[in-house]
């Protein structure tokens, strides 16, 4: 057998199990509708919560930045310097979040890989929600710290594992803010009390809460009114903000430390000038008006109640993320293909993104959809759900 024969076998096996990721090619800007294979389809997949990915203000800002600042950063920031644009964005983000300082990274994934190993090392312990995002898991592993998983969104379970763990060094609790596959919100207020009682640092990865939760989309800390009590807020600029990039918001001391010890900051180049300018425009839009955030939640309510009325199981969601639980991966894939025939782009999600036997279609509601769009989407779910015997 060739040296890579095993990979061919693995790929074939994934395909047979209905677990091979089938990536659609998009021929238009990311928006409420997209073109795929020459057809306009309703887009229920993107984390483009506020419809900013193709917003005229962001497009204009990106073009203006190219004319003024060019594109690439030339090298990592500690070596070739950083643009005033990057510094302006970090200042704006800190102001928006109501913290002392913020730092940006190339992605939310990179933000976790930078932050966790900078704050915890071999002698330390990380308490991590069992359903945390892959980038938290990888950042935790990279840190070399002892990783203690606690039951999902369970502050009492967390308190118990902390009591049972011999902590000799430092300790940090890490949780997703909104869990992206189920749409549930971490009980950050209670987790915060546990962290304070135990003297642990607290870090939240608010990738799906940024631009969604809190006043005007200021995130989960604002949602629970926990300003000044959560040490580290990680976020992404690729979801509600509609661009790409990661950020960390917190105290000046922690942000200064990440500039010195965050490895993706020190060894990987920064976001491009048009990315940064587009992010600045996004923060401006959010700071000016809550219109997009309000429409996002209105749409989510319409869609969720419509799906419940039709008899679909939409799990435990508390946010615009709507998991449509189908359990078996091949059924979820078939459901997704049938929806596509009906002009709706909604991807099936299976193992390893969600546990085996918990395959689903995940619908992302956004402010880019009209009430007509939602009605069409619900009609497509009704038709396919009946055809495949998922609903009566
Ligand atoms: C999406 C996501 C990330 C990664 O963000 P990118 O900017 O796409 O790299 C990190 N953490 C969580 C919880 C996420 O949902």
Tab-separated table of C-alpha atoms and ligand atoms in Angstrom:
chain	number	residue	atom	x	y	z
A	1	UNK	CA	0.000	0.000	0.000
A	2	UNK	CA	1.221	3.516	-0.758
A	3	UNK	CA	2.288	5.807	2.071
A	4	UNK	CA	-0.971	7.714	1.817
A	5	UNK	CA	-3.267	4.741	1.180
A	6	UNK	CA	-4.621	4.999	4.723
A	7	UNK	CA	-5.798	8.545	4.025
A	8	UNK	CA	-7.766	7.370	0.978
A	9	UNK	CA	-9.374	4.702	3.164
A	10	UNK	CA	-10.258	7.238	5.834
A	11	UNK	CA	-11.817	9.581	3.287
A	12	UNK	CA	-13.872	6.761	1.782
A	13	UNK	CA	-15.028	5.739	5.230
A	14	UNK	CA	-16.073	9.330	6.069
A	15	UNK	CA	-18.077	9.453	2.846
A	16	UNK	CA	-19.826	6.160	3.656
A	17	UNK	CA	-20.784	7.412	7.126
A	18	UNK	CA	-22.215	10.651	5.722
A	19	UNK	CA	-19.473	12.611	7.499
A	20	UNK	CA	-17.481	13.947	4.545
A	21	UNK	CA	-17.634	17.750	4.538
A	22	UNK	CA	-19.073	18.846	1.220
A	23	UNK	CA	-18.048	22.467	0.759
A	24	UNK	CA	-20.280	24.560	-1.475
A	25	UNK	CA	-18.694	27.114	-3.815
A	26	UNK	CA	-20.319	30.535	-3.369
A	27	UNK	CA	-20.391	32.759	-6.458
A	28	UNK	CA	-21.645	35.985	-4.837
A	29	UNK	CA	-21.021	38.121	-1.749
A	30	UNK	CA	-21.987	36.536	1.591
A	31	UNK	CA	-25.490	37.817	2.315
A	32	UNK	CA	-29.075	36.748	3.110
A	33	UNK	CA	-29.161	35.130	-0.343
A	34	UNK	CA	-26.166	33.690	-2.197
A	35	UNK	CA	-25.489	32.215	-5.646
A	36	UNK	CA	-24.470	28.572	-5.788
A	37	UNK	CA	-24.219	26.625	-9.056
A	38	UNK	CA	-25.850	29.559	-10.829
A	39	UNK	CA	-28.897	29.566	-8.525
A	40	UNK	CA	-29.967	32.125	-5.940
A	41	UNK	CA	-30.563	30.325	-2.642
A	42	UNK	CA	-31.639	31.508	0.792
A	43	UNK	CA	-28.553	31.457	3.014
A	44	UNK	CA	-29.129	29.937	6.455
A	45	UNK	CA	-25.501	28.960	7.126
A	46	UNK	CA	-23.462	32.074	7.705
A	47	UNK	CA	-22.497	33.536	11.081
A	48	UNK	CA	-23.062	36.887	9.382
A	49	UNK	CA	-25.521	37.775	12.175
A	50	UNK	CA	-25.900	41.453	11.376
A	51	UNK	CA	-25.612	41.234	7.607
A	52	UNK	CA	-22.364	43.250	7.662
A	53	UNK	CA	-20.270	40.919	5.457
A	54	UNK	CA	-21.461	42.771	2.352
A	55	UNK	CA	-22.528	46.069	3.931
A	56	UNK	CA	-21.893	49.192	1.778
A	57	UNK	CA	-20.207	51.025	4.696
A	58	UNK	CA	-17.734	48.186	5.246
A	59	UNK	CA	-17.023	47.831	1.519
A	60	UNK	CA	-16.374	51.553	1.266
A	61	UNK	CA	-14.103	51.551	4.328
A	62	UNK	CA	-12.069	48.621	2.999
A	63	UNK	CA	-11.591	50.299	-0.391
A	64	UNK	CA	-10.597	53.589	1.238
A	65	UNK	CA	-8.034	51.805	3.423
A	66	UNK	CA	-6.432	50.149	0.399
A	67	UNK	CA	-5.958	53.557	-1.221
A	68	UNK	CA	-4.506	55.040	1.958
A	69	UNK	CA	-2.611	52.163	3.584
A	70	UNK	CA	-2.213	49.459	0.926
A	71	UNK	CA	-2.902	45.895	1.920
A	72	UNK	CA	-0.369	43.642	3.666
A	73	UNK	CA	1.259	44.338	7.030
A	74	UNK	CA	4.759	43.385	5.797
A	75	UNK	CA	5.746	41.291	8.811
A	76	UNK	CA	4.679	40.576	12.363
A	77	UNK	CA	3.883	43.702	14.340
A	78	UNK	CA	6.829	43.448	16.751
A	79	UNK	CA	9.233	43.444	13.800
A	80	UNK	CA	7.861	45.783	11.105
A	81	UNK	CA	5.731	47.977	13.348
A	82	UNK	CA	1.992	48.262	13.306
A	83	UNK	CA	-0.317	50.659	11.476
A	84	UNK	CA	-2.195	53.439	13.198
A	85	UNK	CA	-5.299	51.762	11.752
A	86	UNK	CA	-4.717	48.635	13.877
A	87	UNK	CA	-4.190	50.752	16.984
A	88	UNK	CA	-7.340	52.748	16.232
A	89	UNK	CA	-9.381	49.546	15.955
A	90	UNK	CA	-8.057	48.238	19.259
A	91	UNK	CA	-8.930	51.507	20.952
A	92	UNK	CA	-12.427	51.528	19.419
A	93	UNK	CA	-13.025	47.916	20.463
A	94	UNK	CA	-11.945	48.613	24.036
A	95	UNK	CA	-14.330	51.584	24.152
A	96	UNK	CA	-17.188	49.569	22.676
A	97	UNK	CA	-16.664	46.746	25.164
A	98	UNK	CA	-16.132	49.090	28.119
A	99	UNK	CA	-12.713	47.686	29.067
A	100	UNK	CA	-9.271	49.227	29.540
A	101	UNK	CA	-7.648	47.730	26.468
A	102	UNK	CA	-8.020	45.358	23.531
A	103	UNK	CA	-5.697	43.532	21.150
A	104	UNK	CA	-6.496	42.071	17.730
A	105	UNK	CA	-5.353	38.812	16.163
A	106	UNK	CA	-5.664	37.199	12.735
A	107	UNK	CA	-8.676	35.158	13.855
A	108	UNK	CA	-10.645	34.095	16.876
A	109	UNK	CA	-8.859	30.758	16.678
A	110	UNK	CA	-5.493	32.539	16.865
A	111	UNK	CA	-6.766	34.668	19.771
A	112	UNK	CA	-7.366	31.508	21.826
A	113	UNK	CA	-4.011	30.005	20.838
A	114	UNK	CA	-2.366	33.255	21.964
A	115	UNK	CA	-4.275	33.882	25.144
A	116	UNK	CA	-4.575	30.555	26.942
A	117	UNK	CA	-0.868	29.584	26.808
A	118	UNK	CA	0.102	33.151	27.798
A	119	UNK	CA	-2.007	32.912	30.957
A	120	UNK	CA	-1.497	29.291	32.005
A	121	UNK	CA	1.519	26.989	31.925
A	122	UNK	CA	2.670	23.556	33.040
A	123	UNK	CA	2.226	24.226	36.755
A	124	UNK	CA	-1.331	25.542	36.320
A	125	UNK	CA	-4.866	24.224	35.956
A	126	UNK	CA	-7.537	25.089	33.384
A	127	UNK	CA	-11.177	24.360	34.168
A	128	UNK	CA	-12.878	23.969	30.807
A	129	UNK	CA	-16.559	23.417	29.898
A	130	UNK	CA	-16.843	19.974	28.287
A	131	UNK	CA	-18.421	21.475	25.144
A	132	UNK	CA	-15.924	24.288	24.617
A	133	UNK	CA	-14.904	25.247	21.074
A	134	UNK	CA	-12.025	23.388	19.388
A	135	UNK	CA	-9.808	26.482	19.504
A	136	UNK	CA	-10.125	26.620	23.302
A	137	UNK	CA	-9.289	22.921	23.519
A	138	UNK	CA	-6.240	23.395	21.286
A	139	UNK	CA	-5.097	26.517	23.166
A	140	UNK	CA	-5.468	24.636	26.449
A	141	UNK	CA	-3.443	21.684	25.141
A	142	UNK	CA	-0.726	24.009	23.826
A	143	UNK	CA	-0.418	25.645	27.235
A	144	UNK	CA	0.716	22.396	28.845
A	145	UNK	CA	-1.528	23.138	31.840
A	146	UNK	CA	-3.579	20.413	33.502
A	147	UNK	CA	-7.012	20.445	31.837
A	148	UNK	CA	-10.009	19.611	34.023
A	149	UNK	CA	-13.305	19.423	32.146
A	150	UNK	CA	-16.495	20.344	33.974
A	151	UNK	CA	-20.104	19.425	33.101
A	152	UNK	CA	-21.618	21.640	30.425
A	153	UNK	CA	-22.936	24.991	31.733
A	154	UNK	CA	-23.048	23.625	35.287
A	155	UNK	CA	-21.699	26.030	37.955
A	156	UNK	CA	-22.249	23.485	40.754
A	157	UNK	CA	-20.388	20.851	38.752
A	158	UNK	CA	-17.629	23.399	38.224
A	159	UNK	CA	-17.449	24.204	41.954
A	160	UNK	CA	-17.190	20.487	42.672
A	161	UNK	CA	-14.313	19.790	40.264
A	162	UNK	CA	-12.452	22.836	41.609
A	163	UNK	CA	-12.797	21.468	45.162
A	164	UNK	CA	-11.558	18.062	44.020
A	165	UNK	CA	-8.512	19.424	42.201
A	166	UNK	CA	-5.176	20.024	43.900
A	167	UNK	CA	-4.230	23.479	42.637
A	168	UNK	CA	-0.567	24.235	43.254
A	169	UNK	CA	-0.047	26.949	40.616
A	170	UNK	CA	-2.566	29.352	39.090
A	171	UNK	CA	-6.035	28.418	37.893
A	172	UNK	CA	-8.311	29.746	35.149
A	173	UNK	CA	-11.882	28.919	34.171
A	174	UNK	CA	-12.574	28.992	30.429
A	175	UNK	CA	-15.964	28.854	28.755
A	176	UNK	CA	-17.633	29.640	25.470
A	177	UNK	CA	-20.152	32.481	25.890
A	178	UNK	CA	-22.684	31.092	23.426
A	179	UNK	CA	-22.260	27.450	22.432
A	180	UNK	CA	-22.287	27.493	18.657
A	181	UNK	CA	-23.866	24.122	17.933
A	182	UNK	CA	-26.770	24.338	20.408
A	183	UNK	CA	-27.195	28.098	20.815
A	184	UNK	CA	-27.304	27.977	24.626
A	185	UNK	CA	-25.728	30.713	26.759
A	186	UNK	CA	-23.173	29.984	29.499
A	187	UNK	CA	-24.497	31.014	32.970
A	188	UNK	CA	-21.629	33.481	33.223
A	189	UNK	CA	-23.039	35.277	36.270
A	190	UNK	CA	-22.937	32.085	38.334
A	191	UNK	CA	-19.616	30.972	36.827
A	192	UNK	CA	-18.233	34.381	37.778
A	193	UNK	CA	-19.265	33.862	41.416
A	194	UNK	CA	-17.536	30.463	41.418
A	195	UNK	CA	-14.386	32.032	39.937
A	196	UNK	CA	-14.380	34.800	42.535
A	197	UNK	CA	-14.894	32.397	45.427
A	198	UNK	CA	-12.114	30.116	44.208
A	199	UNK	CA	-9.738	32.941	43.231
A	200	UNK	CA	-9.505	31.728	39.608
A	201	UNK	CA	-9.037	33.890	36.526
A	202	UNK	CA	-12.120	33.827	34.285
A	203	UNK	CA	-11.991	33.810	30.490
A	204	UNK	CA	-14.994	33.763	28.158
A	205	UNK	CA	-14.852	33.169	24.423
A	206	UNK	CA	-17.729	35.289	23.177
A	207	UNK	CA	-17.375	34.549	19.453
A	208	UNK	CA	-21.138	33.997	19.001
A	209	UNK	CA	-22.185	36.599	21.562
A	210	UNK	CA	-20.168	39.490	20.142
A	211	UNK	CA	-22.570	41.723	18.178
A	212	UNK	CA	-25.483	39.538	19.329
A	213	UNK	CA	-25.878	39.618	23.123
A	214	UNK	CA	-25.911	42.639	25.418
A	215	UNK	CA	-26.830	46.251	24.740
A	216	UNK	CA	-26.344	46.882	21.020
A	217	UNK	CA	-24.326	43.680	20.711
A	218	UNK	CA	-21.706	44.482	23.356
A	219	UNK	CA	-21.469	40.815	24.254
A	220	UNK	CA	-22.095	38.390	27.088
A	221	UNK	CA	-20.375	40.403	29.828
A	222	UNK	CA	-22.735	43.269	29.100
A	223	UNK	CA	-25.687	40.847	28.826
A	224	UNK	CA	-25.127	39.738	32.432
A	225	UNK	CA	-23.905	43.144	33.684
A	226	UNK	CA	-20.542	41.690	34.721
A	227	UNK	CA	-18.323	44.623	33.723
A	228	UNK	CA	-14.953	44.510	35.480
A	229	UNK	CA	-15.526	40.992	36.831
A	230	UNK	CA	-14.523	38.849	33.830
A	231	UNK	CA	-10.757	38.925	33.290
A	232	UNK	CA	-10.547	37.997	29.620
A	233	UNK	CA	-13.079	38.355	26.807
A	234	UNK	CA	-12.036	36.667	23.579
A	235	UNK	CA	-14.024	37.555	20.488
A	236	UNK	CA	-14.041	37.231	16.748
A	237	UNK	CA	-14.425	39.816	14.017
A	238	UNK	CA	-15.532	37.153	11.534
A	239	UNK	CA	-19.079	36.555	12.751
A	240	UNK	CA	-21.377	39.470	13.646
A	241	UNK	CA	-18.687	41.978	12.642
A	242	UNK	CA	-18.734	40.505	9.136
A	243	UNK	CA	-14.991	40.635	8.427
A	244	UNK	CA	-12.179	38.422	9.749
A	245	UNK	CA	-9.907	38.631	12.776
A	246	UNK	CA	-9.879	37.944	16.490
A	247	UNK	CA	-9.725	40.107	19.569
A	248	UNK	CA	-9.149	40.011	23.275
A	249	UNK	CA	-10.594	42.644	25.590
A	250	UNK	CA	-9.642	43.095	29.230
A	251	UNK	CA	-7.411	44.922	31.663
A	252	UNK	CA	-4.401	46.854	30.337
A	253	UNK	CA	-2.030	44.518	32.167
A	254	UNK	CA	-3.371	41.404	30.476
A	255	UNK	CA	-3.424	43.047	27.032
A	256	UNK	CA	0.156	44.331	27.513
A	257	UNK	CA	1.194	40.783	28.445
A	258	UNK	CA	-0.432	39.333	25.303
A	259	UNK	CA	1.566	41.823	23.194
A	260	UNK	CA	4.720	40.343	24.759
A	261	UNK	CA	3.811	36.675	25.035
A	262	UNK	CA	0.935	35.829	22.667
A	263	UNK	CA	2.691	33.571	20.163
A	264	UNK	CA	0.301	34.159	17.207
A	265	UNK	CA	0.873	37.889	17.838
A	266	UNK	CA	4.666	37.522	17.900
A	267	UNK	CA	5.084	34.977	15.123
A	268	UNK	CA	2.265	35.576	12.647
A	269	UNK	CA	1.416	38.723	10.686
A	270	UNK	CA	-1.532	40.938	11.515
A	271	UNK	CA	-4.859	41.488	9.738
A	272	UNK	CA	-4.660	43.394	6.443
A	273	UNK	CA	-5.462	47.129	6.239
A	274	UNK	CA	-8.829	46.646	4.450
A	275	UNK	CA	-9.876	44.080	7.094
A	276	UNK	CA	-9.065	46.492	9.886
A	277	UNK	CA	-10.831	49.433	8.237
A	278	UNK	CA	-13.926	47.311	7.620
A	279	UNK	CA	-13.928	46.258	11.293
A	280	UNK	CA	-13.720	49.902	12.350
A	281	UNK	CA	-16.751	50.646	10.170
A	282	UNK	CA	-18.575	47.698	11.760
A	283	UNK	CA	-17.915	48.965	15.293
A	284	UNK	CA	-19.117	52.418	14.236
A	285	UNK	CA	-22.369	50.952	12.896
A	286	UNK	CA	-22.976	49.017	16.096
A	287	UNK	CA	-22.174	52.012	18.283
A	288	UNK	CA	-24.549	54.257	16.289
A	289	UNK	CA	-27.654	52.094	16.243
A	290	UNK	CA	-29.159	48.898	17.592
A	291	UNK	CA	-31.249	48.453	14.444
A	292	UNK	CA	-29.351	45.417	13.087
A	293	UNK	CA	-29.164	43.692	16.463
A	294	UNK	CA	-32.890	44.245	17.056
A	295	UNK	CA	-33.796	42.860	13.631
A	296	UNK	CA	-31.566	39.819	14.239
A	297	UNK	CA	-33.488	38.923	17.423
A	298	UNK	CA	-36.880	39.614	15.835
A	299	UNK	CA	-36.021	37.293	12.942
A	300	UNK	CA	-34.756	34.626	15.302
A	301	UNK	CA	-38.007	34.714	17.294
A	302	UNK	CA	-40.135	34.426	14.145
A	303	UNK	CA	-38.113	31.512	12.825
A	304	UNK	CA	-37.864	29.632	16.123
A	305	UNK	CA	-41.563	29.878	16.907
A	306	UNK	CA	-42.408	28.859	13.316
A	307	UNK	CA	-40.224	25.761	13.564
A	308	UNK	CA	-41.697	24.788	16.933
A	309	UNK	CA	-45.217	25.150	15.552
A	310	UNK	CA	-44.272	22.796	12.701
A	311	UNK	CA	-43.150	20.241	15.259
A	312	UNK	CA	-39.373	20.340	14.802
A	313	UNK	CA	-37.024	19.670	17.724
A	314	UNK	CA	-34.871	22.799	18.015
A	315	UNK	CA	-33.024	21.798	21.168
A	316	UNK	CA	-32.111	24.219	23.932
A	317	UNK	CA	-31.267	27.363	21.960
A	318	UNK	CA	-31.541	30.802	23.607
A	319	UNK	CA	-30.006	32.712	20.692
A	320	UNK	CA	-30.429	33.195	16.905
A	321	UNK	CA	-28.689	29.824	16.388
A	322	UNK	CA	-31.340	27.186	15.621
A	323	UNK	CA	-30.269	23.540	15.666
A	324	UNK	CA	-32.809	21.320	13.896
A	325	UNK	CA	-32.128	17.987	15.551
A	326	UNK	CA	-32.197	15.008	13.171
A	327	UNK	CA	-29.829	12.678	15.061
A	328	UNK	CA	-28.488	10.468	12.236
A	329	UNK	CA	-25.816	12.028	9.992
A	330	UNK	CA	-27.097	10.505	6.700
A	331	UNK	CA	-30.613	11.872	7.409
A	332	UNK	CA	-29.184	15.310	8.157
A	333	UNK	CA	-27.226	15.251	4.895
A	334	UNK	CA	-30.289	14.121	2.931
A	335	UNK	CA	-32.380	16.838	4.590
A	336	UNK	CA	-29.806	19.457	3.614
A	337	UNK	CA	-29.759	18.246	-0.019
A	338	UNK	CA	-33.574	18.367	-0.206
A	339	UNK	CA	-33.606	21.887	1.275
A	340	UNK	CA	-31.130	22.932	-1.391
A	341	UNK	CA	-33.533	21.631	-4.056
A	342	UNK	CA	-36.106	23.940	-2.461
A	343	UNK	CA	-33.704	26.882	-2.746
A	344	UNK	CA	-32.474	26.880	0.861
A	345	UNK	CA	-28.795	26.580	1.785
A	346	UNK	CA	-28.603	25.030	5.270
A	347	UNK	CA	-25.765	22.660	6.054
A	348	UNK	CA	-25.890	19.380	7.878
A	349	UNK	CA	-23.523	19.197	10.836
A	350	UNK	CA	-22.249	15.863	12.144
A	351	UNK	CA	-19.366	14.269	13.997
A	352	UNK	CA	-16.749	15.504	14.984
A	353	UNK	CA	-18.329	18.972	15.140
A	354	UNK	CA	-21.176	17.538	17.249
A	355	UNK	CA	-21.258	14.172	19.091
A	356	UNK	CA	-22.201	11.005	17.172
A	357	UNK	CA	-25.979	10.499	17.036
A	358	UNK	CA	-26.587	14.250	17.414
A	359	UNK	CA	-26.428	15.287	13.758
A	360	UNK	CA	-28.492	18.290	12.826
A	361	UNK	CA	-29.160	21.082	10.379
A	362	UNK	CA	-28.049	24.335	11.933
A	363	UNK	CA	-29.924	27.448	10.875
A	364	UNK	CA	-28.260	30.789	11.492
A	365	UNK	CA	-30.757	33.629	11.595
A	366	UNK	CA	-29.443	37.014	10.522
A	367	UNK	CA	-30.527	40.620	10.161
A	368	UNK	CA	-30.004	40.180	6.403
A	369	UNK	CA	-33.261	38.187	6.088
A	370	UNK	CA	-36.683	39.726	5.445
A	371	UNK	CA	-39.934	38.336	6.829
A	372	UNK	CA	-40.641	36.961	3.327
A	373	UNK	CA	-37.325	35.091	3.455
A	374	UNK	CA	-38.240	33.547	6.805
A	375	UNK	CA	-41.642	32.447	5.484
A	376	UNK	CA	-39.955	30.807	2.492
A	377	UNK	CA	-37.435	29.099	4.727
A	378	UNK	CA	-40.157	27.759	7.021
A	379	UNK	CA	-42.172	26.500	4.027
A	380	UNK	CA	-39.120	24.620	2.728
A	381	UNK	CA	-38.522	23.026	6.145
A	382	UNK	CA	-42.194	22.026	6.310
A	383	UNK	CA	-42.142	20.403	2.859
A	384	UNK	CA	-38.878	18.496	3.358
A	385	UNK	CA	-39.750	17.582	6.954
A	386	UNK	CA	-43.005	15.956	5.785
A	387	UNK	CA	-41.350	14.202	2.822
A	388	UNK	CA	-38.673	12.669	5.026
A	389	UNK	CA	-41.073	11.815	7.853
A	390	UNK	CA	-39.356	14.092	10.395
A	391	UNK	CA	-42.599	15.929	11.188
A	392	UNK	CA	-46.150	14.658	10.916
B	1	LIG	C1	-15.979	30.711	15.499
B	1	LIG	C2	-15.353	30.561	16.809
B	1	LIG	C3	-13.976	30.760	16.958
B	1	LIG	C4	-13.080	31.018	15.797
B	1	LIG	O1	-13.228	32.296	15.277
B	1	LIG	P1	-12.525	32.658	13.891
B	1	LIG	O2	-12.413	34.124	13.930
B	1	LIG	O3	-13.405	32.140	12.810
B	1	LIG	O4	-11.188	31.974	13.901
B	1	LIG	C5	-13.450	30.691	18.239
B	1	LIG	N1	-14.217	30.407	19.300
B	1	LIG	C6	-15.538	30.175	19.175
B	1	LIG	C7	-16.345	29.881	20.403
B	1	LIG	C8	-16.147	30.240	17.931
B	1	LIG	O5	-17.450	30.000	17.812
